[in-house]
Coordinates of C-alpha atoms and ligand atoms in Angstrom, one line a residue:
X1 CA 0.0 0.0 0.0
X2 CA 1.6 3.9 -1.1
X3 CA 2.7 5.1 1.9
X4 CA -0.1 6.9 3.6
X5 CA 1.1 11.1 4.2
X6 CA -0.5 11.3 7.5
X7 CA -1.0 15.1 8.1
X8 CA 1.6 16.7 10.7
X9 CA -0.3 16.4 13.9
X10 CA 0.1 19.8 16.1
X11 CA 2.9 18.9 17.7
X12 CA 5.0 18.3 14.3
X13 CA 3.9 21.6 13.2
X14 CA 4.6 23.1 16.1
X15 CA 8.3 21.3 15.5
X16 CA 8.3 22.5 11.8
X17 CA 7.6 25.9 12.9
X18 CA 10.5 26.2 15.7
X19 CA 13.0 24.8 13.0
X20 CA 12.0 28.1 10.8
X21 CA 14.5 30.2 11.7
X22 CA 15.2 33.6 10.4
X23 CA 17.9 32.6 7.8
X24 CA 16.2 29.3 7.0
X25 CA 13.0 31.0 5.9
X26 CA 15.1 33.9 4.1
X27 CA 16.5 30.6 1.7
X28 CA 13.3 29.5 1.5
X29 CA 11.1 33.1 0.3
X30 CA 14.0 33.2 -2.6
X31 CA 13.6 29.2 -3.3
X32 CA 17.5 29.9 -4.3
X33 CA 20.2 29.0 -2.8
X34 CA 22.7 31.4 -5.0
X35 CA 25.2 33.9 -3.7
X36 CA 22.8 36.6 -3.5
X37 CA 20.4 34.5 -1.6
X38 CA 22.8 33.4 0.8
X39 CA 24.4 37.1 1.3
X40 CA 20.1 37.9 2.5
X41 CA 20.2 35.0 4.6
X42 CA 23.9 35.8 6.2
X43 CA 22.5 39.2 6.2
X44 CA 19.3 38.7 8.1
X45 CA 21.5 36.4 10.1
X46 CA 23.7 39.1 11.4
X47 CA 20.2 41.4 12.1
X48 CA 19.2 38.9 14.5
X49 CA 22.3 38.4 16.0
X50 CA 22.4 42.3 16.5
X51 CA 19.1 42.6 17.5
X52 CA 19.7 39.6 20.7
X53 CA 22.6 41.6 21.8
X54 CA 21.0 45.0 21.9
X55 CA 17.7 42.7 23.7
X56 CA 20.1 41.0 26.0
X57 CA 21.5 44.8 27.4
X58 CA 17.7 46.1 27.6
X59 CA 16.4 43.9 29.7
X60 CA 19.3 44.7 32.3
X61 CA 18.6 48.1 32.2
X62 CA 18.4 49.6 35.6
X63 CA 20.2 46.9 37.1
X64 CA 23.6 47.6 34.5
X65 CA 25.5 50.6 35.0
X66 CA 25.7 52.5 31.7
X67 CA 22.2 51.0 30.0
X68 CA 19.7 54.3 31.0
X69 CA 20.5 58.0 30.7
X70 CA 22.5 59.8 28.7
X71 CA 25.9 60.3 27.1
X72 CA 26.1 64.1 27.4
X73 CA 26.4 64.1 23.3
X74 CA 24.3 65.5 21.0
X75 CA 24.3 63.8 17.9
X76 CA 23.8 64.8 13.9
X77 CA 19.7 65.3 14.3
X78 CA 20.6 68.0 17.5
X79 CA 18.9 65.1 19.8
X80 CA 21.0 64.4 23.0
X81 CA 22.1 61.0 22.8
X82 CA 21.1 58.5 25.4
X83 CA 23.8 55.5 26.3
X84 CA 21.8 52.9 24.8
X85 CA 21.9 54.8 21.2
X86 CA 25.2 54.7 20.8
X87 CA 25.4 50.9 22.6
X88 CA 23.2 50.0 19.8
X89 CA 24.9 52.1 17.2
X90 CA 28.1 50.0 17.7
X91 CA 26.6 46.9 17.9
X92 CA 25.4 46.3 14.2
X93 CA 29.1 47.9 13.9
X94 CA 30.2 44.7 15.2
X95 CA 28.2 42.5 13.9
X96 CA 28.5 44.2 10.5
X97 CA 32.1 44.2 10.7
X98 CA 32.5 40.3 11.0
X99 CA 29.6 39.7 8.3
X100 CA 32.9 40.5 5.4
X101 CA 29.3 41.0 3.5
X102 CA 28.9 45.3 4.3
X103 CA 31.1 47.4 3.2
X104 CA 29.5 50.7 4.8
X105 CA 26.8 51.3 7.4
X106 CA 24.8 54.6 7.5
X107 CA 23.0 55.3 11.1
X108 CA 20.9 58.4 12.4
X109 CA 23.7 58.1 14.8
X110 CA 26.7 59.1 12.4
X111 CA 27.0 61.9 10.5
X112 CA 29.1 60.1 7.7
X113 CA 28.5 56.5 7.0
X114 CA 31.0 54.6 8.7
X115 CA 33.4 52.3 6.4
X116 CA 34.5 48.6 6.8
X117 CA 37.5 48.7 4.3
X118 CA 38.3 45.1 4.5
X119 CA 34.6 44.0 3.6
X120 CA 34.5 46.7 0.5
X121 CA 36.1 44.8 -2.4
X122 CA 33.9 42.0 -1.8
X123 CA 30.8 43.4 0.3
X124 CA 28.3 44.8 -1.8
X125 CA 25.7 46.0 0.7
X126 CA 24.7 49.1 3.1
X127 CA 23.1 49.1 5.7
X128 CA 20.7 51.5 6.7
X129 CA 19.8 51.7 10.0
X130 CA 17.9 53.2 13.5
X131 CA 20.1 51.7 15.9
X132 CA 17.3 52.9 18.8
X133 CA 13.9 54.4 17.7
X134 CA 12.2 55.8 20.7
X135 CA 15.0 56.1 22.8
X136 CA 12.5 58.6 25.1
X137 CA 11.1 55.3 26.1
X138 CA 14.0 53.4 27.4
X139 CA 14.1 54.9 31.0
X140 CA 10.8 54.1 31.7
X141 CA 10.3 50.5 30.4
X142 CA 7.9 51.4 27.5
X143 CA 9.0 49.9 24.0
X144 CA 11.6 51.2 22.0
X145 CA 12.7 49.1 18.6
X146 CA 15.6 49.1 15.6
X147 CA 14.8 49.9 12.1
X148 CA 17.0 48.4 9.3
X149 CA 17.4 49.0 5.5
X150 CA 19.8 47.2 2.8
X151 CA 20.9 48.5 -0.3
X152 CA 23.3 47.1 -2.9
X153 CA 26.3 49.5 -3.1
X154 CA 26.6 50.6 -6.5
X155 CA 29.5 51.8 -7.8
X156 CA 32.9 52.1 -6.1
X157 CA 32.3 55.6 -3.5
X158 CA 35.2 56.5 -4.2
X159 CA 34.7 59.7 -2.5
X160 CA 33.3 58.5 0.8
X161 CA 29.9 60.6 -0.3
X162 CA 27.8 57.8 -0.6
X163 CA 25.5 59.4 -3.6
X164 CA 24.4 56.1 -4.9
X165 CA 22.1 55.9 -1.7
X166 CA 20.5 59.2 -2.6
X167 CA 17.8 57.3 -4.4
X168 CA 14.0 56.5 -3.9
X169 CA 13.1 53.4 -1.9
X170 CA 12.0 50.7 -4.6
X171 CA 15.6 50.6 -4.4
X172 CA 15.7 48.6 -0.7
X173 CA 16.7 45.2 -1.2
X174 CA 15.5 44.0 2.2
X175 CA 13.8 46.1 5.7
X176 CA 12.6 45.5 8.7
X177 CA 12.3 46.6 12.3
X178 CA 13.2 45.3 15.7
X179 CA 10.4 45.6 18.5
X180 CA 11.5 45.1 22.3
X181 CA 8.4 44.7 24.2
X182 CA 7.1 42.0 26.0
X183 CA 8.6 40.0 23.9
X184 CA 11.4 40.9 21.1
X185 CA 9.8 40.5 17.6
X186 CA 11.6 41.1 14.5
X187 CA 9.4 41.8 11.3
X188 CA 11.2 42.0 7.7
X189 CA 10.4 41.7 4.4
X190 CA 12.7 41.2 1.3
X191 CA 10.1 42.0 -0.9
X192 CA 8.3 38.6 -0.8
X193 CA 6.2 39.6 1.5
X194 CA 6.1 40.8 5.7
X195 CA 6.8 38.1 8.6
X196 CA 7.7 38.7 11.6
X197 CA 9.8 36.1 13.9
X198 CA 9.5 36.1 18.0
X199 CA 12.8 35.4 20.1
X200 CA 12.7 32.9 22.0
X201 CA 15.7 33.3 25.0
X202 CA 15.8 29.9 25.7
X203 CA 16.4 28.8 22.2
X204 CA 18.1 32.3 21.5
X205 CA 16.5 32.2 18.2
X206 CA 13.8 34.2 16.5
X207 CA 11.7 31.9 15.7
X208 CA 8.7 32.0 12.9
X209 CA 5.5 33.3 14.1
X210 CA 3.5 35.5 11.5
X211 CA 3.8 34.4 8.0
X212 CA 2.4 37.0 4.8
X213 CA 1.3 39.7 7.3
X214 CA -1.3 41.7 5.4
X215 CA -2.8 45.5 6.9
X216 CA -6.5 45.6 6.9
X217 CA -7.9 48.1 4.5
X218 CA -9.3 50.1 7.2
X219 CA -8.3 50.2 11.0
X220 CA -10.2 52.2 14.3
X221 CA -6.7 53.8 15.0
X222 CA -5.4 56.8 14.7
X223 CA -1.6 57.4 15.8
X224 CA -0.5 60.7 16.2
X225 CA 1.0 63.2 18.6
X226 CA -1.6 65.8 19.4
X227 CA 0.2 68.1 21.1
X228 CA 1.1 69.3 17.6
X229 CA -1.7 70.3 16.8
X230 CA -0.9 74.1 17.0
X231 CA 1.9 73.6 14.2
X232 CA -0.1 71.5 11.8
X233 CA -1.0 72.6 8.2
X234 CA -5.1 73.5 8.2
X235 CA -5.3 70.3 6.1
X236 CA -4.0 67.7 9.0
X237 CA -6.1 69.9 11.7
X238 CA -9.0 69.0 9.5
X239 CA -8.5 65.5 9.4
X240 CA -7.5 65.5 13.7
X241 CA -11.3 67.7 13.9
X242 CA -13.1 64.8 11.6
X243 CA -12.1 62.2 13.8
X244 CA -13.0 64.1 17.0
X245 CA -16.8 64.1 15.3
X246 CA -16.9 60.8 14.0
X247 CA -17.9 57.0 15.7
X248 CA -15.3 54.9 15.3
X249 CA -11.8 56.1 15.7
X250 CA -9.7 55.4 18.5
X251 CA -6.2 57.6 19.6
X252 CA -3.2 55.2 19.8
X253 CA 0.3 57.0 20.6
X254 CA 3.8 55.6 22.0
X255 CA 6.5 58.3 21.5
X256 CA 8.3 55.4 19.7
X257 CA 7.4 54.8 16.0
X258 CA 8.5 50.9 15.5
X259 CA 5.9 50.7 18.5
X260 CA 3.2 52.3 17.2
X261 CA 3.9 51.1 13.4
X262 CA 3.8 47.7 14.6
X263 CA 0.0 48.3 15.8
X264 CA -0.8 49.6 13.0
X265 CA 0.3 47.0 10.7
X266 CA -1.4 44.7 12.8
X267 CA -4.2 46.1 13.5
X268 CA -4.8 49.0 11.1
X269 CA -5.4 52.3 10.9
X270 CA -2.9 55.1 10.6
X271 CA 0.0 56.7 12.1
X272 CA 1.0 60.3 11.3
X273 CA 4.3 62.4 11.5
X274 CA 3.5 65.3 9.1
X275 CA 5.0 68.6 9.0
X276 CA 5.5 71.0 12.0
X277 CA 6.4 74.8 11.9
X278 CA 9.4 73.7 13.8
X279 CA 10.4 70.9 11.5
X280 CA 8.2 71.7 7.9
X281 CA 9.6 68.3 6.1
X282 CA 8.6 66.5 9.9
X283 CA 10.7 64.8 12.4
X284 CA 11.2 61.4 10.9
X285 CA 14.2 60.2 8.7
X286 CA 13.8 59.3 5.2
X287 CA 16.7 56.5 4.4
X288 CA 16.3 54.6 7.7
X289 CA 12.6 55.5 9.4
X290 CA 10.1 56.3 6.9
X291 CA 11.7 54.6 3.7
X292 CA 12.3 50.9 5.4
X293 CA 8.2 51.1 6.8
X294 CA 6.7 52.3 3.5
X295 CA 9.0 48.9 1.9
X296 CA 7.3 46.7 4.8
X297 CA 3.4 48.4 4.9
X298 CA 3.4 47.9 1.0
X299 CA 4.7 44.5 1.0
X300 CA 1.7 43.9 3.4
X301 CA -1.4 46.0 1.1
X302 CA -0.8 49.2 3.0
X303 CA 0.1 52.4 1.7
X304 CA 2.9 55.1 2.9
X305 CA 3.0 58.8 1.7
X306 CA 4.2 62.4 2.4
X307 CA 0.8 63.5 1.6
X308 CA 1.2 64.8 -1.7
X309 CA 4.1 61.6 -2.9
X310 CA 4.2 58.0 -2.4
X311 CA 6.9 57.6 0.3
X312 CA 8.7 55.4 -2.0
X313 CA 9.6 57.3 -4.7
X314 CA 11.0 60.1 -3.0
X315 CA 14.5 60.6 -4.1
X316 CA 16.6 62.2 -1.0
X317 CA 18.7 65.0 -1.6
X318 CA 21.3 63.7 1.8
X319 CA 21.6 61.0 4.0
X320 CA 19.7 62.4 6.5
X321 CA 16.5 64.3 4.8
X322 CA 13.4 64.0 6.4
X323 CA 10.1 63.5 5.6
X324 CA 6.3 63.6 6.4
X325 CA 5.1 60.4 7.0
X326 CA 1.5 59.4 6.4
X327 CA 1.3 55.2 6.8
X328 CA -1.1 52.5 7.2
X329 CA -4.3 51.3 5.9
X330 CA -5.2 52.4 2.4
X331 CA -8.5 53.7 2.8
X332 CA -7.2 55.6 5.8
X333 CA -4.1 57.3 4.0
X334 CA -6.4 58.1 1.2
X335 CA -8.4 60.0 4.0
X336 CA -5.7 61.8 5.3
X337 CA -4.9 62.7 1.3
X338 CA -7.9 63.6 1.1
X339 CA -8.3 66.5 3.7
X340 CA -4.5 67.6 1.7
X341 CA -6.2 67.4 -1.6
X342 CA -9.3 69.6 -0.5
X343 CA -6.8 72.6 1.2
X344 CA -5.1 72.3 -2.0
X345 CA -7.6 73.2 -4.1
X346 CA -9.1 75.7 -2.1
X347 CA -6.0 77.7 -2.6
X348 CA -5.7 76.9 -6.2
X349 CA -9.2 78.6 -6.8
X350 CA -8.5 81.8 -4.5
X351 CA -5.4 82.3 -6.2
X352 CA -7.1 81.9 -9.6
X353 CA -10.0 83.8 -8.2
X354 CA -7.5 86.9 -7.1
X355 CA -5.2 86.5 -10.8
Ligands
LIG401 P1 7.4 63.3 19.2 C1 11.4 59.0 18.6 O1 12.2 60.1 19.1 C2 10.9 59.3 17.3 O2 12.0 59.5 16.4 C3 10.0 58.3 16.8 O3 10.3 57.0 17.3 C4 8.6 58.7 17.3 O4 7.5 58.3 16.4 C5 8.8 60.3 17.2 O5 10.1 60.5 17.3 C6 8.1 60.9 18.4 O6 8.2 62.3 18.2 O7 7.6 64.7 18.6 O8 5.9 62.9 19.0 O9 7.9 63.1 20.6

């Protein structure tokens, strides 16, 4: 008799499941085991590995000297820099250093991106990265996470200018964030879709737990800081006063972006970081905040935009530009937009009404 394929009983799923490992299933989205697949795999490998080290000194903090408070440094962005940025900053140094696979990594800690010489002839990646997003949160225990971006270096840099990054986000070749919470999730995507992977310490492996993570159309949530309000564009203030009036929306807001992203994605809705009077192009970084989310929310059916661009194409003029950040469910972006579109056009005719 043909051997009967009895289906896996839980617990062999459950088996399967903790055998999917971060670089396993990296292999398995590209169904390739060729050199660029196993650079993505070695890359997301070396993620991990960051992201249990920088875990590992957070859930000491308090108890460590030198986790909480601050360095007395102020860093490239003008923010005073808190011990655990720059912990984390020269971690995924480390681990990027021993990967032989990155040749430079550009941070929101560094001004310049920082250059591993000896992996440069052969290492044709960059990576982009938050070391810690939402540091604010560290001292008191809320969640704070990493954001990550590779790029293919292209071209030699032969100036130490980096230009070749200076392009719009279609050009990521894999992001994702870190979220220390409760538990420390990592969620990437390398363009085969959004899955997110849940370290377990007594393993000390992320192990698979979400698999094609898609955003609702529409979520309850709205995830914005408020106490802007007074430096918004009429337009945002319009969309802040709808949801005041209407059944049906709930206020969601961390102070930490991977934190309140996360929700978002899983829950939908949308998060919002637009222009201030203080900061017109917004608070949030382009090449390693904004970009690396819009890759993720529209690998899972979500949209990201400035408000009047797709976050995506947006071609950065330096490493560091910034950039409104409208991001979630699609029929709640296009809401957003649409309070944008309606100011817009409201000028349009009184300036054609005055000319
Ligand atoms: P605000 C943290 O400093 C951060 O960069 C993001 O993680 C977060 O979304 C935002 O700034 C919070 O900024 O102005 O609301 O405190």
């Amino acid at each position: 008799m043909a051997d009967v394929v009895q289906p896996l009983g839980e617990a062999e799923r459950t088996l399967d499941r903790d055998c999917t490992t971060l670089s396993r299933h990296v292999l398995q989205q590209l169904q390739s085991f060729g050199a660029e697949a196993q650079d993505l795999s070695a890359l997301m490998n070396r993620i991990a590995l960051a992201a249990k080290l920088i875990a590992r000194r957070l859930s000491r903090a308090g108890l460590v000297e030198g986790v909480l408070g601050f360095t007395g440094e102020t860093n490239v962005q003008g923010e005073s820099v808190k011990k655990m940025d720059t912990y984390a900053n020269d971690v995924f140094i480390s681990v990027f250093k021993q990967s032989g696979l990155v040749c430079r990594l550009a941070s929101e800690e560094m001004e310049k991106p920082y250059y591993i010489p000896e992996n440069c002839p052969i290492g044709r990646y960059t990576l982009l990265y938050d070391p810690i997003d939402g540091s604010s949160n560290i001292d008191i225990n809320l969640n704070i996470g990493s954001i990550f971006s590779i790029r293919r270096q292209e071209g030699d840099d032969i100036d130490g200018e980096a230009r070749d990054l200076l392009q719009h986000g279609r050009k990521q070749l894999a992001a994702g964030y870190i979220l220390y919470g409760p538990s420390t999730m990592l969620v990437y995507s390398i363009g085969r879709g959004v899955h997110s992977f849940t370290l377990d310490p007594s393993l000390g492996e992320f192990i698979l737990s979400n698999e094609n993570i898609k955003v609702p159309d529409h979520g309850s949530i709205y995830s914005v800081n408020e106490g802007n309000f007074w430096q918004w564009d009429e337009s945002i203030r319009d969309f802040i006063r709808y949801v005041h009036r209407h059944e049906g929306y709930t206020a969601r807001y961390s102070g930490a972006l991977v934190g309140d992203f996360h929700r978002i994605l899983s829950q939908g809705g949308v998060f919002l970081y637009p222009g201030t009077l203080k900061k017109p192009e917004g608070k949030l970084r382009l090449l390693y905040e904004t970009a690396p989310l819009a890759f993720l929310i529209d690998q899972a059916g979500g949209r990201a935009s400035t408000g009047t661009q797709e976050l995506l194409d947006v071609v950065p003029k330096a490493l560091h530009q910034r950039t409104p950040l409208i991001i979630g469910s699609n029929e709640d972006v296009a809401l957003v937009e649409s309070f944008i579109q309606e100011r817009a056009r409201e000028a349009q005719e009184t300036t054609m009404a005055r000319s």
